[in-house]
mmCIF file of C-alpha atoms in Angstrom:
data_model
loop_
_atom_site.group_PDB
_atom_site.id
_atom_site.type_symbol
_atom_site.label_atom_id
_atom_site.label_comp_id
_atom_site.label_asym_id
_atom_site.label_seq_id
_atom_site.Cartn_x
_atom_site.Cartn_y
_atom_site.Cartn_z
ATOM 1 C CA UNK A 27 8.788 262.729 69.598
ATOM 2 C CA UNK A 28 8.411 259.411 71.469
ATOM 3 C CA UNK A 29 10.776 256.437 71.042
ATOM 4 C CA UNK A 30 8.432 253.623 71.929
ATOM 5 C CA UNK A 31 11.028 250.862 72.160
ATOM 6 C CA UNK A 32 14.535 251.512 73.463
ATOM 7 C CA UNK A 33 17.165 249.675 75.423
ATOM 8 C CA UNK A 34 18.856 252.502 77.269
ATOM 9 C CA UNK A 35 19.342 251.016 80.751
ATOM 10 C CA UNK A 36 22.829 249.611 81.299
ATOM 11 C CA UNK A 37 23.782 246.295 82.811
ATOM 12 C CA UNK A 38 20.316 244.747 82.735
ATOM 13 C CA UNK A 39 20.046 243.069 79.310
ATOM 14 C CA UNK A 40 21.865 243.166 75.973
ATOM 15 C CA UNK A 41 21.700 246.981 75.810
ATOM 16 C CA UNK A 42 24.348 249.422 76.986
ATOM 17 C CA UNK A 43 27.143 247.993 79.103
ATOM 18 C CA UNK A 44 27.651 251.100 81.187
ATOM 19 C CA UNK A 45 26.270 254.516 82.000
ATOM 20 C CA UNK A 46 28.454 256.186 79.356
ATOM 21 C CA UNK A 47 26.876 254.134 76.566
ATOM 22 C CA UNK A 48 23.464 254.873 77.958
ATOM 23 C CA UNK A 49 24.185 258.603 77.938
ATOM 24 C CA UNK A 50 25.530 258.469 74.402
ATOM 25 C CA UNK A 51 22.287 256.791 73.293
ATOM 26 C CA UNK A 52 20.161 259.396 75.007
ATOM 27 C CA UNK A 53 22.255 262.224 73.570
ATOM 28 C CA UNK A 54 21.662 260.838 70.060
ATOM 29 C CA UNK A 55 17.945 260.513 70.766
ATOM 30 C CA UNK A 56 17.739 264.117 72.022
ATOM 31 C CA UNK A 57 19.592 265.292 68.870
ATOM 32 C CA UNK A 58 16.906 263.624 66.772
ATOM 33 C CA UNK A 59 14.079 265.475 68.458
ATOM 34 C CA UNK A 60 13.092 262.667 70.827
ATOM 35 C CA UNK A 61 11.836 264.041 74.115
ATOM 36 C CA UNK A 62 10.380 260.865 75.578
ATOM 37 C CA UNK A 63 11.982 257.367 75.718
ATOM 38 C CA UNK A 64 10.142 254.259 76.809
ATOM 39 C CA UNK A 65 12.877 252.080 78.405
ATOM 40 C CA UNK A 66 12.077 248.476 77.556
ATOM 41 C CA UNK A 67 14.705 246.030 78.867
ATOM 42 C CA UNK A 68 14.038 242.373 78.050
ATOM 43 C CA UNK A 69 12.153 240.197 80.509
ATOM 44 C CA UNK A 70 12.205 236.366 80.201
ATOM 45 C CA UNK A 71 10.117 234.090 82.385
ATOM 46 C CA UNK A 72 13.035 232.317 84.043
ATOM 47 C CA UNK A 73 13.490 235.407 86.284
ATOM 48 C CA UNK A 74 11.163 236.499 89.091
ATOM 49 C CA UNK A 75 9.084 239.514 88.074
ATOM 50 C CA UNK A 76 9.658 241.210 91.362
ATOM 51 C CA UNK A 77 13.403 240.726 91.124
ATOM 52 C CA UNK A 78 13.376 241.982 87.512
ATOM 53 C CA UNK A 79 11.397 245.110 88.330
ATOM 54 C CA UNK A 80 13.712 245.804 91.321
ATOM 55 C CA UNK A 81 16.768 245.539 89.023
ATOM 56 C CA UNK A 82 15.178 247.648 86.279
ATOM 57 C CA UNK A 83 14.197 250.402 88.640
ATOM 58 C CA UNK A 84 17.643 250.449 90.244
ATOM 59 C CA UNK A 85 19.236 250.729 86.760
ATOM 60 C CA UNK A 86 16.913 253.618 85.936
ATOM 61 C CA UNK A 87 17.588 255.423 89.171
ATOM 62 C CA UNK A 88 21.358 255.102 88.620
ATOM 63 C CA UNK A 89 21.022 256.523 85.069
ATOM 64 C CA UNK A 90 18.835 259.420 86.237
ATOM 65 C CA UNK A 91 21.627 260.561 88.603
ATOM 66 C CA UNK A 92 23.785 261.268 85.571
ATOM 67 C CA UNK A 93 21.210 262.753 83.170
ATOM 68 C CA UNK A 94 21.725 266.301 81.900
ATOM 69 C CA UNK A 95 18.782 268.652 82.161
ATOM 70 C CA UNK A 96 18.024 268.463 78.430
ATOM 71 C CA UNK A 97 17.887 264.644 78.364
ATOM 72 C CA UNK A 98 14.697 262.964 77.175
ATOM 73 C CA UNK A 99 12.142 261.862 79.741
ATOM 74 C CA UNK A 100 12.513 258.145 80.481
ATOM 75 C CA UNK A 101 9.462 255.974 81.232
ATOM 76 C CA UNK A 102 10.074 252.526 82.713
ATOM 77 C CA UNK A 103 8.553 249.587 80.818
ATOM 78 C CA UNK A 104 9.529 246.097 79.698
ATOM 79 C CA UNK A 105 9.891 244.065 76.527
ATOM 80 C CA UNK A 106 8.207 240.866 77.709
ATOM 81 C CA UNK A 107 8.966 237.638 75.962
ATOM 82 C CA UNK A 108 5.570 235.964 75.572
ATOM 83 C CA UNK A 109 5.435 232.632 77.438
ATOM 84 C CA UNK A 110 2.873 229.914 78.044
ATOM 85 C CA UNK A 111 0.729 230.654 81.077
ATOM 86 C CA UNK A 112 1.725 234.276 81.158
ATOM 87 C CA UNK A 113 -1.894 235.534 81.459
ATOM 88 C CA UNK A 114 -2.279 233.686 84.740
ATOM 89 C CA UNK A 115 0.811 235.057 86.500
ATOM 90 C CA UNK A 116 -0.168 237.166 89.481
ATOM 91 C CA UNK A 117 2.372 239.946 89.132
ATOM 92 C CA UNK A 118 2.319 240.231 85.352
ATOM 93 C CA UNK A 119 0.826 243.691 85.357
ATOM 94 C CA UNK A 120 4.005 245.044 86.948
ATOM 95 C CA UNK A 121 5.617 244.676 83.527
ATOM 96 C CA UNK A 122 3.251 247.178 81.878
ATOM 97 C CA UNK A 123 4.362 250.601 80.682
ATOM 98 C CA UNK A 124 4.360 252.819 83.757
ATOM 99 C CA UNK A 125 0.879 254.022 84.750
ATOM 100 C CA UNK A 126 -0.819 252.277 81.863
ATOM 101 C CA UNK A 127 -2.454 248.966 81.043
ATOM 102 C CA UNK A 128 -0.361 248.538 77.947
ATOM 103 C CA UNK A 129 2.479 246.027 77.749
ATOM 104 C CA UNK A 130 5.186 245.646 75.045
ATOM 105 C CA UNK A 131 5.323 241.984 74.136
ATOM 106 C CA UNK A 132 7.885 240.142 72.008
ATOM 107 C CA UNK A 133 6.421 237.147 70.203
ATOM 108 C CA UNK A 134 8.279 233.850 70.090
ATOM 109 C CA UNK A 135 10.763 233.608 67.228
ATOM 110 C CA UNK A 136 9.682 230.122 66.170
ATOM 111 C CA UNK A 137 6.572 229.405 64.146
ATOM 112 C CA UNK A 138 3.504 230.031 66.319
ATOM 113 C CA UNK A 139 1.440 227.019 67.236
ATOM 114 C CA UNK A 140 -1.803 228.516 68.652
ATOM 115 C CA UNK A 141 -1.280 229.041 72.403
ATOM 116 C CA UNK A 142 0.203 232.460 71.614
ATOM 117 C CA UNK A 143 -3.166 233.829 70.426
ATOM 118 C CA UNK A 144 -4.866 232.390 73.518
ATOM 119 C CA UNK A 145 -2.429 234.052 75.869
ATOM 120 C CA UNK A 146 -2.781 237.403 74.162
ATOM 121 C CA UNK A 147 -6.587 237.091 74.228
ATOM 122 C CA UNK A 148 -6.561 236.163 77.907
ATOM 123 C CA UNK A 149 -4.333 239.115 78.764
ATOM 124 C CA UNK A 150 -6.923 241.377 77.192
ATOM 125 C CA UNK A 151 -10.143 239.743 78.438
ATOM 126 C CA UNK A 152 -9.081 238.462 81.856
ATOM 127 C CA UNK A 153 -6.327 240.835 82.955
ATOM 128 C CA UNK A 154 -7.266 244.060 81.294
ATOM 129 C CA UNK A 155 -3.859 244.321 79.688
ATOM 130 C CA UNK A 156 -3.524 245.563 76.074
ATOM 131 C CA UNK A 157 -0.476 244.011 74.330
ATOM 132 C CA UNK A 158 1.608 246.106 72.002
ATOM 133 C CA UNK A 159 3.510 243.700 69.722
ATOM 134 C CA UNK A 160 7.199 244.580 69.559
ATOM 135 C CA UNK A 161 8.832 244.861 66.088
ATOM 136 C CA UNK A 162 6.157 242.790 64.403
ATOM 137 C CA UNK A 163 7.797 243.697 61.083
ATOM 138 C CA UNK A 164 10.635 241.276 61.875
ATOM 139 C CA UNK A 165 8.308 238.304 61.895
ATOM 140 C CA UNK A 166 7.008 238.488 58.316
ATOM 141 C CA UNK A 167 10.118 236.727 57.002
ATOM 142 C CA UNK A 168 11.132 234.999 60.309
ATOM 143 C CA UNK A 169 8.011 232.841 60.653
ATOM 144 C CA UNK A 170 7.460 232.701 56.863
ATOM 145 C CA UNK A 171 3.693 232.978 57.124
ATOM 146 C CA UNK A 172 1.645 236.165 57.028
ATOM 147 C CA UNK A 173 -1.554 234.373 58.060
ATOM 148 C CA UNK A 174 -0.457 234.229 61.704
ATOM 149 C CA UNK A 175 0.349 237.897 61.661
ATOM 150 C CA UNK A 176 -2.974 238.661 59.920
ATOM 151 C CA UNK A 177 -4.738 236.938 62.810
ATOM 152 C CA UNK A 178 -2.997 239.221 65.299
ATOM 153 C CA UNK A 179 -3.930 242.298 63.256
ATOM 154 C CA UNK A 180 -7.517 241.121 63.103
ATOM 155 C CA UNK A 181 -7.535 241.066 66.927
ATOM 156 C CA UNK A 182 -6.894 244.806 66.861
ATOM 157 C CA UNK A 183 -3.715 244.528 68.887
ATOM 158 C CA UNK A 184 -1.432 247.591 68.483
ATOM 159 C CA UNK A 185 1.824 247.027 66.637
ATOM 160 C CA UNK A 186 5.251 248.562 67.294
ATOM 161 C CA UNK A 187 7.336 248.940 64.129
ATOM 162 C CA UNK A 188 11.139 249.220 64.259
ATOM 163 C CA UNK A 189 12.794 252.190 62.677
ATOM 164 C CA UNK A 190 14.863 249.835 60.519
ATOM 165 C CA UNK A 191 11.733 248.599 58.704
ATOM 166 C CA UNK A 192 11.237 252.031 57.216
ATOM 167 C CA UNK A 193 14.837 252.261 56.050
ATOM 168 C CA UNK A 194 14.682 249.378 53.588
ATOM 169 C CA UNK A 195 12.530 248.636 50.546
ATOM 170 C CA UNK A 196 11.361 245.293 51.863
ATOM 171 C CA UNK A 197 10.617 246.773 55.324
ATOM 172 C CA UNK A 198 8.451 249.526 53.832
ATOM 173 C CA UNK A 199 6.569 246.814 51.922
ATOM 174 C CA UNK A 200 5.810 245.097 55.201
ATOM 175 C CA UNK A 201 4.646 248.345 56.789
ATOM 176 C CA UNK A 202 2.446 248.884 53.760
ATOM 177 C CA UNK A 203 0.828 245.505 54.330
ATOM 178 C CA UNK A 204 0.183 246.439 58.000
ATOM 179 C CA UNK A 205 -1.383 249.694 56.940
ATOM 180 C CA UNK A 206 -3.672 247.935 54.460
ATOM 181 C CA UNK A 207 -4.893 245.771 57.330
ATOM 182 C CA UNK A 208 -5.611 249.014 59.263
ATOM 183 C CA UNK A 209 -3.083 248.189 61.972
ATOM 184 C CA UNK A 210 -2.722 250.535 64.938
ATOM 185 C CA UNK A 211 1.000 251.370 64.816
ATOM 186 C CA UNK A 212 3.683 253.100 66.854
ATOM 187 C CA UNK A 213 7.332 253.566 66.098
ATOM 188 C CA UNK A 214 10.375 252.579 68.131
ATOM 189 C CA UNK A 215 14.093 252.607 67.443
ATOM 190 C CA UNK A 216 14.859 249.374 69.314
ATOM 191 C CA UNK A 217 18.291 250.851 69.947
ATOM 192 C CA UNK A 218 20.738 248.923 72.096
ATOM 193 C CA UNK A 219 24.129 250.567 71.582
ATOM 194 C CA UNK A 220 25.257 254.052 70.370
ATOM 195 C CA UNK A 221 27.368 252.548 67.564
ATOM 196 C CA UNK A 222 26.363 248.889 66.894
ATOM 197 C CA UNK A 223 22.595 249.303 67.240
ATOM 198 C CA UNK A 224 21.971 253.107 67.297
ATOM 199 C CA UNK A 225 18.771 255.089 67.326
ATOM 200 C CA UNK A 226 17.653 255.896 63.720
ATOM 201 C CA UNK A 227 14.138 257.032 64.527
ATOM 202 C CA UNK A 228 14.440 260.481 62.907
ATOM 203 C CA UNK A 229 15.488 258.965 59.598
ATOM 204 C CA UNK A 230 12.641 256.409 59.863
ATOM 205 C CA UNK A 231 10.108 259.245 60.453
ATOM 206 C CA UNK A 232 11.364 261.068 57.384
ATOM 207 C CA UNK A 233 10.963 257.920 55.338
ATOM 208 C CA UNK A 234 7.457 257.330 56.635
ATOM 209 C CA UNK A 235 6.426 260.926 55.963
ATOM 210 C CA UNK A 236 7.835 260.774 52.398
ATOM 211 C CA UNK A 237 5.878 257.617 51.718
ATOM 212 C CA UNK A 238 2.553 258.231 53.557
ATOM 213 C CA UNK A 239 2.427 261.943 54.337
ATOM 214 C CA UNK A 240 2.865 264.289 57.282
ATOM 215 C CA UNK A 241 -0.546 263.705 58.773
ATOM 216 C CA UNK A 242 -0.058 259.979 59.049
ATOM 217 C CA UNK A 243 3.267 260.538 60.778
ATOM 218 C CA UNK A 244 1.485 262.836 63.226
ATOM 219 C CA UNK A 245 -1.116 260.135 63.808
ATOM 220 C CA UNK A 246 1.652 257.625 64.664
ATOM 221 C CA UNK A 247 2.868 259.994 67.408
ATOM 222 C CA UNK A 248 -0.665 260.554 68.576
ATOM 223 C CA UNK A 249 -1.006 256.736 68.995
ATOM 224 C CA UNK A 250 2.122 256.680 71.175
ATOM 225 C CA UNK A 251 0.863 259.658 73.184
ATOM 226 C CA UNK A 252 -2.546 258.026 73.686
ATOM 227 C CA UNK A 253 -0.885 254.885 75.051
ATOM 228 C CA UNK A 254 1.187 256.830 77.513
ATOM 229 C CA UNK A 255 -2.041 258.436 78.726
ATOM 230 C CA UNK A 256 -3.652 255.018 78.943
ATOM 231 C CA UNK A 257 -6.217 256.019 76.322
ATOM 232 C CA UNK A 258 -7.588 253.833 73.538
ATOM 233 C CA UNK A 259 -5.560 253.999 70.324
ATOM 234 C CA UNK A 260 -7.264 254.421 66.972
ATOM 235 C CA UNK A 261 -6.530 253.029 63.510
ATOM 236 C CA UNK A 262 -4.446 255.554 61.501
ATOM 237 C CA UNK A 263 -5.448 254.726 57.912
#
């Protein structure tokens, strides 16, 4: 199983504070049947991309020195906060998921005004980067308007859903709306801490399977696997 969105690197963002917390998170993920973790520390545009990548890779190297043999495989990536002019930044592709043209992108938390769609479109058409929209389920209530989300879904951009969305009635309703729009989806825990923001991906998968069936759960994982192979992802329903 692939955890598509996880903050497991210590000392680089609001994730684990130390290696011990990182290892506790990874131990929990392994116990849930997760064998691959996409490490997605936050990137904000006030930091040099080259400096960020250097810090991220150093944090990953330090963690790998302490990993037990049965630990999940860790793939370096980034949760990139979308910013104006992003599609024109020279080194932006360095923030993609390793060895792919896919990038996990966090949308602004304020109501979207229009430039956001242009940046995403330019990333696709001009830079050859396919966005994956991080925890889009959180924005249904946050921005208070499903029309903007519908526009993103109509663009065919893959969507990452947080495990927490499948563990509440309202969250499952949001996922159902995405499925009705034929969204290409992947699942991520968005874990940050072994106790305060733990990984609950196994419980989310059980909830998804109960609601939509085993085959659709398999399809979700196939989407994640396709992205890691830099293949095109298909609609699941």
